[in-house]
Coordinates of C-alpha atoms in Angstrom, one line a residue:
Chain A
M41 CA -6.2 26.4 20.9
A42 CA -4.8 23.1 20.0
V43 CA -2.1 23.0 22.7
L44 CA -3.2 22.3 26.2
R45 CA -2.0 24.9 28.6
P46 CA -2.0 24.5 32.4
F47 CA -2.9 27.9 33.6
D48 CA -5.1 29.2 30.8
K49 CA -8.3 28.9 32.7
L50 CA -9.4 29.7 36.2
P51 CA -9.7 26.9 38.7
E52 CA -13.1 25.9 39.9
L53 CA -14.0 25.9 43.5
N54 CA -13.3 22.7 45.4
S55 CA -12.8 20.6 42.3
A56 CA -10.0 19.0 40.3
T57 CA -9.9 17.6 36.8
I58 CA -7.9 14.7 35.4
L59 CA -7.5 13.9 31.7
L60 CA -6.8 10.3 30.7
V61 CA -5.3 10.1 27.3
G62 CA -4.9 6.9 25.2
A63 CA -5.9 3.2 25.3
E64 CA -9.5 3.4 24.2
G65 CA -12.3 1.4 25.6
G66 CA -12.9 -0.7 28.7
P67 CA -9.8 -0.1 30.9
Q68 CA -10.0 3.6 30.7
Q69 CA -13.7 3.7 31.6
Q70 CA -13.3 1.2 34.5
L71 CA -10.4 3.2 35.9
A72 CA -12.5 6.3 35.8
E73 CA -15.3 4.6 37.6
A74 CA -12.9 3.3 40.2
M75 CA -11.6 6.8 40.8
L76 CA -15.1 8.1 41.3
R77 CA -15.9 5.4 43.9
E78 CA -13.0 6.5 46.2
K79 CA -13.8 8.7 49.2
K80 CA -12.7 12.3 48.7
D81 CA -13.5 15.7 49.9
F82 CA -13.5 17.6 46.6
N83 CA -15.4 17.3 43.3
I84 CA -13.6 15.4 40.6
N85 CA -14.0 15.6 36.8
I86 CA -12.6 12.9 34.6
H87 CA -12.1 13.5 30.9
L88 CA -11.3 10.6 28.6
A89 CA -9.7 11.1 25.3
S90 CA -8.1 8.7 22.8
S91 CA -5.5 11.2 21.6
L92 CA -4.6 14.8 21.6
P93 CA -5.5 17.4 20.4
L94 CA -8.8 17.5 22.0
P95 CA -11.8 18.5 19.8
S96 CA -11.9 22.3 19.8
E97 CA -15.7 22.6 19.7
R98 CA -16.0 21.7 23.4
D99 CA -13.1 23.9 24.5
H100 CA -15.2 26.5 26.3
L101 CA -17.0 23.9 28.3
R102 CA -13.8 22.2 29.5
P103 CA -12.5 23.0 33.0
R104 CA -8.9 23.6 33.8
I105 CA -7.0 20.3 33.6
D106 CA -4.9 19.6 36.7
L107 CA -3.3 16.3 35.8
I108 CA -2.8 14.5 32.5
A109 CA -2.3 10.7 32.7
F110 CA -1.1 9.1 29.4
V111 CA -2.2 5.5 29.3
I112 CA 0.1 3.2 27.4
D113 CA -0.9 -0.4 26.8
I114 CA 2.1 -2.7 26.7
K115 CA 0.3 -5.1 24.3
S116 CA -0.1 -2.5 21.6
K117 CA 2.7 -0.6 19.8
Y118 CA 0.1 1.7 18.5
S119 CA -0.8 3.0 21.9
L120 CA 2.8 4.1 22.5
K121 CA 2.9 5.8 19.1
N122 CA -0.4 7.5 19.9
V123 CA 0.9 8.8 23.2
Q124 CA 4.1 10.1 21.6
A125 CA 2.2 11.9 18.9
S126 CA -0.1 13.4 21.6
L127 CA 2.7 14.7 23.7
A128 CA 3.4 17.4 21.1
Y129 CA 0.1 19.0 21.9
V130 CA 0.9 19.6 25.6
D131 CA 2.4 22.8 26.7
V132 CA 5.8 22.5 28.3
R133 CA 4.7 23.8 31.7
F134 CA 2.5 20.8 32.2
F135 CA 5.7 18.7 32.5
L136 CA 6.5 20.3 35.8
G137 CA 4.8 17.6 37.7
K138 CA 1.3 17.6 36.1
V139 CA 1.9 14.7 33.7
C140 CA 2.4 11.1 34.4
F141 CA 2.6 8.0 32.3
L142 CA 0.4 5.0 33.2
V143 CA 1.6 1.8 31.7
T144 CA -1.0 -1.0 31.8
G145 CA -0.9 -4.6 30.8
V146 CA 2.2 -5.6 32.7
G147 CA 0.5 -8.6 34.1
R148 CA 0.9 -10.4 30.7
A149 CA 4.6 -10.3 30.1
N150 CA 4.4 -12.7 27.2
N151 CA 2.2 -10.4 25.2
C152 CA 4.6 -7.5 25.4
S153 CA 4.9 -5.4 22.3
V154 CA 6.5 -2.4 23.7
E155 CA 10.0 -2.3 25.0
M156 CA 10.7 -1.3 28.5
N157 CA 13.6 0.9 27.4
A158 CA 11.3 2.9 25.2
I159 CA 9.0 3.6 28.2
W160 CA 11.9 4.5 30.6
K161 CA 13.2 6.8 28.0
L162 CA 9.9 8.4 27.6
G163 CA 9.7 9.1 31.3
E164 CA 13.1 10.5 31.4
D165 CA 12.8 12.7 28.3
Y166 CA 9.6 14.3 29.7
C167 CA 10.7 14.3 33.3
S168 CA 7.5 12.7 34.4
P169 CA 6.9 9.7 36.7
V170 CA 6.0 6.3 35.1
I171 CA 3.5 4.1 37.0
F172 CA 3.1 0.5 36.1
C173 CA -0.2 -1.3 36.7
E174 CA -2.5 -3.9 35.4
L175 CA -5.9 -2.4 34.9
E176 CA -7.6 -5.6 34.2
L177 CA -7.2 -6.7 37.8
E178 CA -9.7 -5.3 40.2
G179 CA -7.3 -4.8 43.1
I180 CA -4.6 -3.1 41.2
R181 CA -7.1 -1.0 39.4
V182 CA -8.4 0.3 42.8
A183 CA -4.8 0.9 44.0
T184 CA -4.0 2.8 40.8
A185 CA -7.1 4.9 41.2
Q186 CA -6.1 5.8 44.7
R187 CA -2.6 6.8 43.6
L188 CA -3.9 8.9 40.7
L189 CA -6.4 10.5 43.1
R190 CA -3.6 11.5 45.5
M191 CA -1.5 12.9 42.7
L192 CA -4.5 14.8 41.4
Q193 CA -5.0 16.3 44.8
I194 CA -1.5 17.5 44.9
C195 CA -1.5 18.8 41.3
A196 CA -4.7 20.7 42.0
G197 CA -3.0 22.4 44.9
R198 CA -5.2 20.9 47.6
V199 CA -2.4 19.6 49.7
P200 CA -0.8 22.4 51.6
G201 CA 3.0 22.5 51.5
V202 CA 3.4 20.0 48.6
S203 CA 3.5 21.3 45.0
A204 CA 3.2 19.2 41.9
L205 CA 6.9 19.8 41.0
Y206 CA 8.1 18.8 44.4
F207 CA 6.1 15.7 44.3
S208 CA 7.2 14.6 40.9
L209 CA 10.8 15.1 41.8
L210 CA 10.2 12.9 44.9
M211 CA 8.7 10.2 42.7
R212 CA 11.5 10.3 40.2
N213 CA 14.3 10.2 42.7
S214 CA 12.8 7.3 44.6
A215 CA 12.2 5.3 41.4
G216 CA 15.8 4.1 41.7
D217 CA 18.8 5.7 40.1
Chain B
M273 CA -14.9 -58.1 9.8
D274 CA -16.7 -58.1 13.1
E275 CA -13.8 -57.0 15.2
V276 CA -13.0 -54.2 12.7
I277 CA -16.5 -52.8 13.0
V278 CA -16.6 -53.2 16.8
E279 CA -13.2 -51.4 17.1
Y280 CA -14.5 -48.7 14.8
I281 CA -17.6 -48.2 17.0
R282 CA -15.3 -48.1 20.0
R283 CA -13.1 -45.4 18.6
T284 CA -16.1 -43.3 17.6
V285 CA -17.4 -43.5 21.1
L286 CA -14.0 -42.4 22.4
K287 CA -14.3 -39.2 20.4
I288 CA -17.5 -38.1 22.2
P289 CA -17.2 -36.1 25.4
R290 CA -18.0 -38.2 28.4
D291 CA -21.1 -36.4 29.6
E292 CA -22.7 -36.7 26.2
I293 CA -22.1 -40.4 25.4
M294 CA -25.4 -41.5 26.8
A295 CA -27.4 -39.0 24.8
V296 CA -25.6 -39.9 21.6
L297 CA -26.1 -43.6 22.1
Q298 CA -29.8 -43.0 22.8
K299 CA -30.1 -41.1 19.6
W300 CA -28.3 -44.0 17.8
G301 CA -30.9 -46.4 19.1
F302 CA -29.1 -49.6 18.3
L303 CA -28.5 -50.5 21.9
S304 CA -31.7 -51.0 24.0
E305 CA -32.4 -48.9 27.1
A306 CA -31.7 -52.0 29.2
Q307 CA -28.3 -52.5 27.7
L308 CA -27.5 -48.8 28.1
Q309 CA -28.4 -49.0 31.8
T310 CA -25.7 -51.6 32.3
I311 CA -22.9 -49.3 31.3
N312 CA -21.0 -47.7 34.1
F313 CA -20.6 -44.1 33.2
R314 CA -18.4 -43.2 36.1
Q315 CA -15.4 -45.0 34.8
T316 CA -12.9 -43.5 32.4
K317 CA -13.8 -43.0 28.7
E318 CA -11.6 -45.9 27.8
G319 CA -13.6 -48.1 30.1
I320 CA -16.9 -46.8 28.8
S321 CA -15.9 -47.4 25.2
H322 CA -14.9 -50.9 26.0
S323 CA -18.3 -51.6 27.6
V324 CA -20.1 -50.2 24.6
A325 CA -17.9 -52.3 22.3
Q326 CA -18.7 -55.4 24.3
L327 CA -22.5 -54.7 24.1
C328 CA -22.2 -54.1 20.3
E329 CA -20.4 -57.3 19.8
E330 CA -23.0 -59.2 21.7
S331 CA -25.8 -57.6 19.7
S332 CA -23.9 -58.2 16.4
A333 CA -23.6 -54.7 15.2
D334 CA -23.0 -54.5 11.5
L335 CA -21.4 -52.0 9.2
K336 CA -24.6 -50.0 8.6
Q337 CA -25.1 -49.4 12.3
A338 CA -21.5 -48.4 12.7
A339 CA -21.8 -45.9 9.9
L340 CA -25.0 -44.6 11.3
L341 CA -23.2 -43.9 14.6
D342 CA -20.5 -42.0 12.7
I343 CA -23.1 -39.9 10.9
I344 CA -24.8 -39.0 14.2
Y345 CA -21.5 -38.1 15.8
N346 CA -20.6 -35.8 12.8
H347 CA -24.1 -34.3 12.8
I348 CA -23.8 -33.3 16.5
Y349 CA -20.1 -32.2 16.2
P350 CA -19.8 -30.9 12.6
N351 CA -17.2 -28.3 13.6
K352 CA -14.4 -30.8 13.8
R353 CA -14.3 -31.0 10.0
V354 CA -13.5 -28.4 7.3
W355 CA -16.5 -27.8 5.0
S356 CA -16.4 -26.4 1.5
V357 CA -19.4 -25.1 -0.3
Y358 CA -20.4 -26.1 -3.8
H359 CA -23.0 -24.6 -6.1
M360 CA -25.0 -26.5 -8.7
N361 CA -26.5 -25.2 -11.8
K362 CA -29.3 -26.4 -13.8
T363 CA -30.6 -24.9 -17.1
G364 CA -34.1 -23.9 -17.2
E365 CA -37.2 -25.5 -15.7
E366 CA -38.4 -25.7 -12.2
T367 CA -37.4 -28.4 -9.8
D368 CA -39.3 -31.6 -10.0
F369 CA -40.5 -33.3 -6.9
F370 CA -37.5 -34.6 -4.9
D371 CA -37.6 -38.3 -4.5
F372 CA -35.2 -39.4 -1.8
R373 CA -35.2 -43.1 -2.8
D374 CA -34.5 -42.1 -6.4
F375 CA -31.7 -39.8 -5.3
K376 CA -30.0 -42.5 -3.2
K377 CA -30.2 -45.1 -6.0
K378 CA -28.7 -42.8 -8.6
F379 CA -26.0 -41.6 -6.2
R380 CA -24.9 -45.1 -5.2
R381 CA -25.0 -46.3 -8.8
Q382 CA -22.9 -43.4 -10.1
I383 CA -20.2 -43.9 -7.5
Q384 CA -20.1 -47.6 -7.7
S385 CA -19.9 -47.6 -11.4
A386 CA -16.5 -46.0 -11.1
L387 CA -15.4 -47.5 -7.8
I388 CA -17.0 -50.6 -6.3
N389 CA -15.2 -50.5 -3.0
V390 CA -17.1 -47.8 -1.2
T391 CA -19.5 -47.7 1.8
I392 CA -22.3 -45.2 1.3
N393 CA -24.8 -44.3 3.9
F394 CA -27.6 -41.8 3.9
R395 CA -29.6 -40.1 6.7
E396 CA -32.3 -37.5 6.3
Y397 CA -32.9 -34.9 9.0
E398 CA -35.9 -32.7 9.8
D399 CA -34.6 -29.5 8.2
N400 CA -34.5 -31.2 4.8
A401 CA -30.8 -31.9 5.1
I402 CA -29.5 -35.1 3.7
W403 CA -26.3 -36.4 5.2
I404 CA -24.2 -38.7 3.1
R405 CA -21.3 -40.6 4.5
I406 CA -18.8 -42.2 2.1
A407 CA -16.0 -44.4 3.1
W408 CA -13.5 -44.8 0.3
G409 CA -11.5 -47.8 -0.8
T410 CA -9.4 -48.4 -3.9
P411 CA -10.0 -50.7 -6.8
Y412 CA -7.9 -53.3 -4.9
T413 CA -8.7 -52.7 -1.3
K414 CA -11.8 -52.7 0.9
P415 CA -13.2 -49.3 2.0
N416 CA -11.3 -47.8 4.8
Q417 CA -13.9 -46.7 7.4
Y418 CA -11.5 -44.1 8.8
K419 CA -11.2 -42.3 5.5
T420 CA -14.6 -40.8 5.1
S421 CA -16.1 -37.9 3.2
Y422 CA -19.3 -36.2 4.2
V423 CA -21.8 -34.5 2.0
V424 CA -24.7 -32.3 3.3
Y425 CA -27.3 -31.5 0.8
H426 CA -30.5 -29.5 1.3
S427 CA -32.8 -30.8 -1.4
Q428 CA -34.6 -27.5 -2.0
T429 CA -31.4 -25.6 -2.6
P430 CA -28.6 -25.8 -5.2
Y431 CA -25.9 -25.8 -2.5
V432 CA -23.9 -28.8 -1.3
F433 CA -21.5 -28.8 1.6
I434 CA -18.7 -31.2 1.3
S435 CA -16.1 -32.3 3.8
A436 CA -13.6 -34.2 1.8
S437 CA -10.9 -34.9 4.3
V438 CA -7.9 -36.7 3.0
L439 CA -8.8 -38.2 -0.3
R440 CA -9.2 -35.3 -2.6
S441 CA -8.7 -37.5 -5.6
N442 CA -12.1 -38.9 -5.2
L443 CA -13.7 -35.4 -5.2
P444 CA -14.5 -35.3 -9.0
L445 CA -16.3 -38.6 -8.7
L446 CA -18.2 -37.3 -5.7
C447 CA -19.3 -34.1 -7.5
Q448 CA -20.3 -36.0 -10.5
A449 CA -22.5 -38.3 -8.5
M450 CA -24.1 -35.3 -6.8
V451 CA -25.0 -33.7 -10.1
V452 CA -26.4 -36.8 -11.6
A453 CA -28.4 -37.8 -8.6
S454 CA -29.9 -34.4 -8.0
N455 CA -30.8 -33.7 -11.6
Y456 CA -28.6 -30.7 -12.1
H457 CA -26.2 -29.9 -14.9
D458 CA -23.0 -29.0 -13.3
I459 CA -21.3 -28.1 -10.1
H460 CA -18.6 -25.7 -9.2
E461 CA -16.7 -25.0 -6.0
M462 CA -17.4 -21.7 -4.3
E463 CA -14.5 -20.0 -2.7
L464 CA -15.9 -20.5 0.8
R465 CA -14.5 -22.8 3.4
S466 CA -14.9 -23.0 7.2
H467 CA -15.1 -25.3 10.2
C468 CA -18.5 -24.1 11.2
L469 CA -21.1 -25.8 9.0
N470 CA -24.0 -23.8 10.4
S471 CA -22.3 -20.5 9.6
L472 CA -21.7 -21.6 6.1
K473 CA -25.4 -22.4 5.8
D474 CA -26.2 -19.0 7.3
I475 CA -24.1 -17.3 4.7
V476 CA -25.3 -19.0 1.6
F477 CA -28.9 -19.2 2.7
K478 CA -28.7 -15.5 3.7
R479 CA -29.9 -16.2 7.2
Y480 CA -27.7 -13.8 9.0
S481 CA -28.8 -10.2 9.7
Q482 CA -27.6 -8.2 6.8
N483 CA -26.9 -4.5 6.8
F484 CA -29.4 -2.4 4.9
Q485 CA -28.2 1.0 3.9
T486 CA -30.9 3.4 4.8
N487 CA -31.2 7.1 4.3
Y488 CA -33.0 7.5 7.6
P489 CA -31.0 6.8 10.7
L490 CA -32.4 4.2 13.0
Q491 CA -34.3 5.4 15.9
E492 CA -33.0 3.0 18.5
R493 CA -31.4 4.3 21.6
N494 CA -27.8 5.1 21.1
V495 CA -25.8 2.6 23.1
L496 CA -22.9 4.9 23.9
T497 CA -24.9 7.6 25.7
E498 CA -26.1 5.1 28.3
N499 CA -23.1 6.4 30.1
V500 CA -23.6 6.8 33.7
D501 CA -21.8 9.5 35.4
L502 CA -21.7 13.1 34.2
R503 CA -18.4 13.5 35.9
I504 CA -16.8 11.3 33.3
N505 CA -16.5 13.2 30.0
D506 CA -15.7 11.4 26.8
E507 CA -14.0 13.9 24.6
N508 CA -14.2 11.8 21.6
R509 CA -17.8 10.8 22.0
S510 CA -18.9 12.1 18.6
E511 CA -16.1 10.2 16.9
K512 CA -17.0 7.0 18.7
E513 CA -20.6 7.4 17.7
R514 CA -19.6 7.9 14.1
I515 CA -17.4 4.7 14.2
Y516 CA -20.2 2.8 15.8
R517 CA -22.7 3.9 13.2
L518 CA -20.4 3.1 10.3
N519 CA -19.7 -0.3 11.8
Q520 CA -23.4 -1.0 12.2
E521 CA -23.9 -0.1 8.5
S522 CA -21.1 -2.4 7.4
F523 CA -21.8 -5.4 9.6
G524 CA -25.4 -5.2 10.6
N525 CA -26.8 -5.7 14.1
G526 CA -27.0 -9.4 14.7
P527 CA -24.3 -12.0 15.4
Q528 CA -22.0 -12.7 12.5
P529 CA -21.5 -16.1 10.9
K530 CA -18.4 -17.8 12.2
L531 CA -15.5 -18.1 9.8
D532 CA -12.0 -19.1 10.5
F533 CA -10.0 -17.2 8.0
A534 CA -10.0 -15.0 4.9
Q535 CA -7.3 -15.3 2.3
Y536 CA -6.3 -12.7 -0.2
K537 CA -4.0 -13.5 -3.1
L538 CA -2.5 -10.3 -4.4
E539 CA -1.3 -10.1 -7.9
T540 CA -0.7 -6.4 -8.0
M541 CA 2.2 -4.3 -9.0
F542 CA 4.6 -3.1 -6.3
K543 CA 4.2 0.6 -5.9
S544 CA 7.2 2.5 -4.7
D545 CA 8.9 5.7 -5.2
P546 CA 9.8 5.8 -8.9
K547 CA 13.3 7.0 -8.4
W548 CA 14.3 4.0 -6.3
D549 CA 13.3 1.6 -9.1
V550 CA 13.1 -1.3 -6.7
L551 CA 11.9 -4.0 -9.0
E552 CA 13.7 -4.1 -12.3
K553 CA 11.1 -6.2 -14.1
K554 CA 7.6 -4.8 -14.0
E555 CA 6.0 -8.0 -12.9
P556 CA 3.1 -8.3 -10.5
F557 CA 4.3 -8.7 -6.9
R558 CA 2.9 -12.0 -5.7
C559 CA 1.8 -11.9 -2.1
L560 CA -0.7 -13.9 0.0
V561 CA -2.4 -12.3 3.0
K562 CA -4.3 -14.5 5.4
F563 CA -6.4 -13.4 8.3
S564 CA -7.1 -16.1 10.9
S565 CA -9.2 -15.9 13.9
P566 CA -11.5 -18.1 16.1
H567 CA -14.3 -15.9 14.9
L568 CA -13.1 -13.7 12.0
L569 CA -16.1 -11.5 11.3
E570 CA -16.6 -10.6 15.0
S571 CA -13.0 -9.6 15.3
L572 CA -13.2 -7.5 12.1
K573 CA -16.3 -5.9 13.5
S574 CA -14.5 -4.9 16.8
L575 CA -11.4 -3.5 15.0
A576 CA -12.6 0.0 14.5
P577 CA -14.2 0.5 18.0
A578 CA -11.0 -0.8 19.6
G579 CA -9.1 1.9 17.8
L580 CA -7.0 -0.6 15.7
A581 CA -8.2 0.4 12.3
D582 CA -9.9 3.3 10.6
A583 CA -13.6 3.2 10.1
P584 CA -15.1 2.4 7.6
L585 CA -13.3 -0.8 7.0
S586 CA -12.2 -1.7 3.5
P587 CA -14.9 -3.2 1.5
L588 CA -12.6 -6.2 0.8
L589 CA -13.2 -7.2 4.4
T590 CA -16.8 -6.3 4.9
C591 CA -18.0 -7.9 1.7
I592 CA -17.2 -11.4 2.9
P593 CA -20.7 -12.6 3.9
Q594 CA -22.4 -10.9 1.0
K595 CA -20.1 -12.3 -1.6
A596 CA -20.2 -15.6 0.2
R597 CA -16.5 -16.2 -0.2
N598 CA -13.4 -16.1 1.9
Y599 CA -10.8 -16.6 -0.8
F600 CA -10.0 -13.6 -2.9
K601 CA -7.8 -12.8 -5.8
I602 CA -6.9 -9.2 -6.2
R603 CA -5.6 -8.1 -9.5
E604 CA -4.5 -4.8 -10.8
K605 CA -7.4 -2.5 -11.4
K606 CA -7.5 -1.6 -15.0
S607 CA -8.3 2.1 -14.7
L608 CA -7.1 5.4 -16.1
H609 CA -5.2 6.4 -13.0
P610 CA -2.2 4.1 -12.6
G611 CA -2.0 4.5 -8.9
S612 CA -5.4 3.4 -7.8
F613 CA -6.1 0.2 -6.0
M614 CA -7.7 -0.6 -2.7
Q615 CA -5.7 0.1 0.4
I616 CA -6.3 -1.3 3.8
T617 CA -4.9 0.8 6.6
F618 CA -3.9 -1.0 9.8
K619 CA -2.4 0.9 12.7
D620 CA -0.6 -2.0 14.4
H621 CA 0.6 -5.4 13.5
C622 CA -1.8 -7.6 15.2
R623 CA -3.5 -10.9 15.0
V624 CA -7.1 -10.3 14.1

């Protein structure tokens, strides 16, 4: 199926999967490696894609996806357009806390191609948290990896008492109204 | 005359980066080792240049020595000038033995027959390259040593690299002199220009690694599957490999020659929805597209892997080294189908 559905497949034992969509190349790969280096008590799978829909020939091999992080590079208008086009291929139930937007490149404000309003609007329209980071800096990359890992844990249901929906509401309300 | 020459030498020395002044002066060879030892290289460049000027004045440097220093400076730092490439033609027979003395005599005579107020200096280098420095004057004034043109000629090839700088009006005379001195018949300018002289040489002498279209895929290890962790899954791996392969076919494996820009002059018709009828007169829409970059070909090569353009890239971009030109004129294709001309698709407005 072209559309990604959250509960189509059975979960695997003791593992969680995150899908990073957008912003090809180095930053994605480095973020994935940073996430793998963190200490955790479950198995993690990271899938990298440049856009959705995912190629269908590997559908049966793909595990259930617990969290989708759309990566937008502020320096490239194309990455925003790409993410907006990919959002159409995500089932609506993902947006109950299993999607987040990762905006990178904020360290270089003078190279900004994408307007902040567009990003805030995106976060509001899709009811998902927006995380700003600068993936080219080692420290921030590690911090972002830790945050994503924590979110992944919650979305995979591994934190008792906290559901993905609850957590996303928490993040949105604290982002400042 | 003396102070002018000494000042010229001083200004030439000022252009050299401080750490390399000693090496350049040694190559020049005019000042003795003992004299060079007396220069204090720890002072500012201004100070160093004054010391050198002082020594040159004491040793009575003449114009020939000053010109030689300038040639050496430009030979070490050719990328400060813009070089154009010229191609010479001769009808028929094989090249005769190249006589350097004969060449110099003919060249000098040809130029001085039209303009007596010039300074011409020659220097031959190991790779058969002849460097010619010409300082131009006018019929009424002495040659201005700061207004120079440079010519680099490899005697075994029909190519000439000229850096004309400001005085373009002397260019025809220069070309004429080249043709006569080297026993060719005519000379024309190729549409190829850049700051990097070595890259221009690489392009016209075909010294860069070219792409060869093979029917059999190369057996080297696929760079992309060197990927470490099995926990990271690239969903678009096959697409990335396809792009990588197409890029290798278009650009080849090795480093690309360094060009600064590519310019496309479009004289094509504006294509729009016929019912809008945007342009009343059906005239070609004149438009100039210029791509600039510190290293144009490498940036073009990295466009598709970075996801900024579709692979394969338009042949208009990939043919630059093969066709040895970076100025193009694109006219309407005279074909049966009225809507056909080459399209370049870019996904984002970006500086290449």
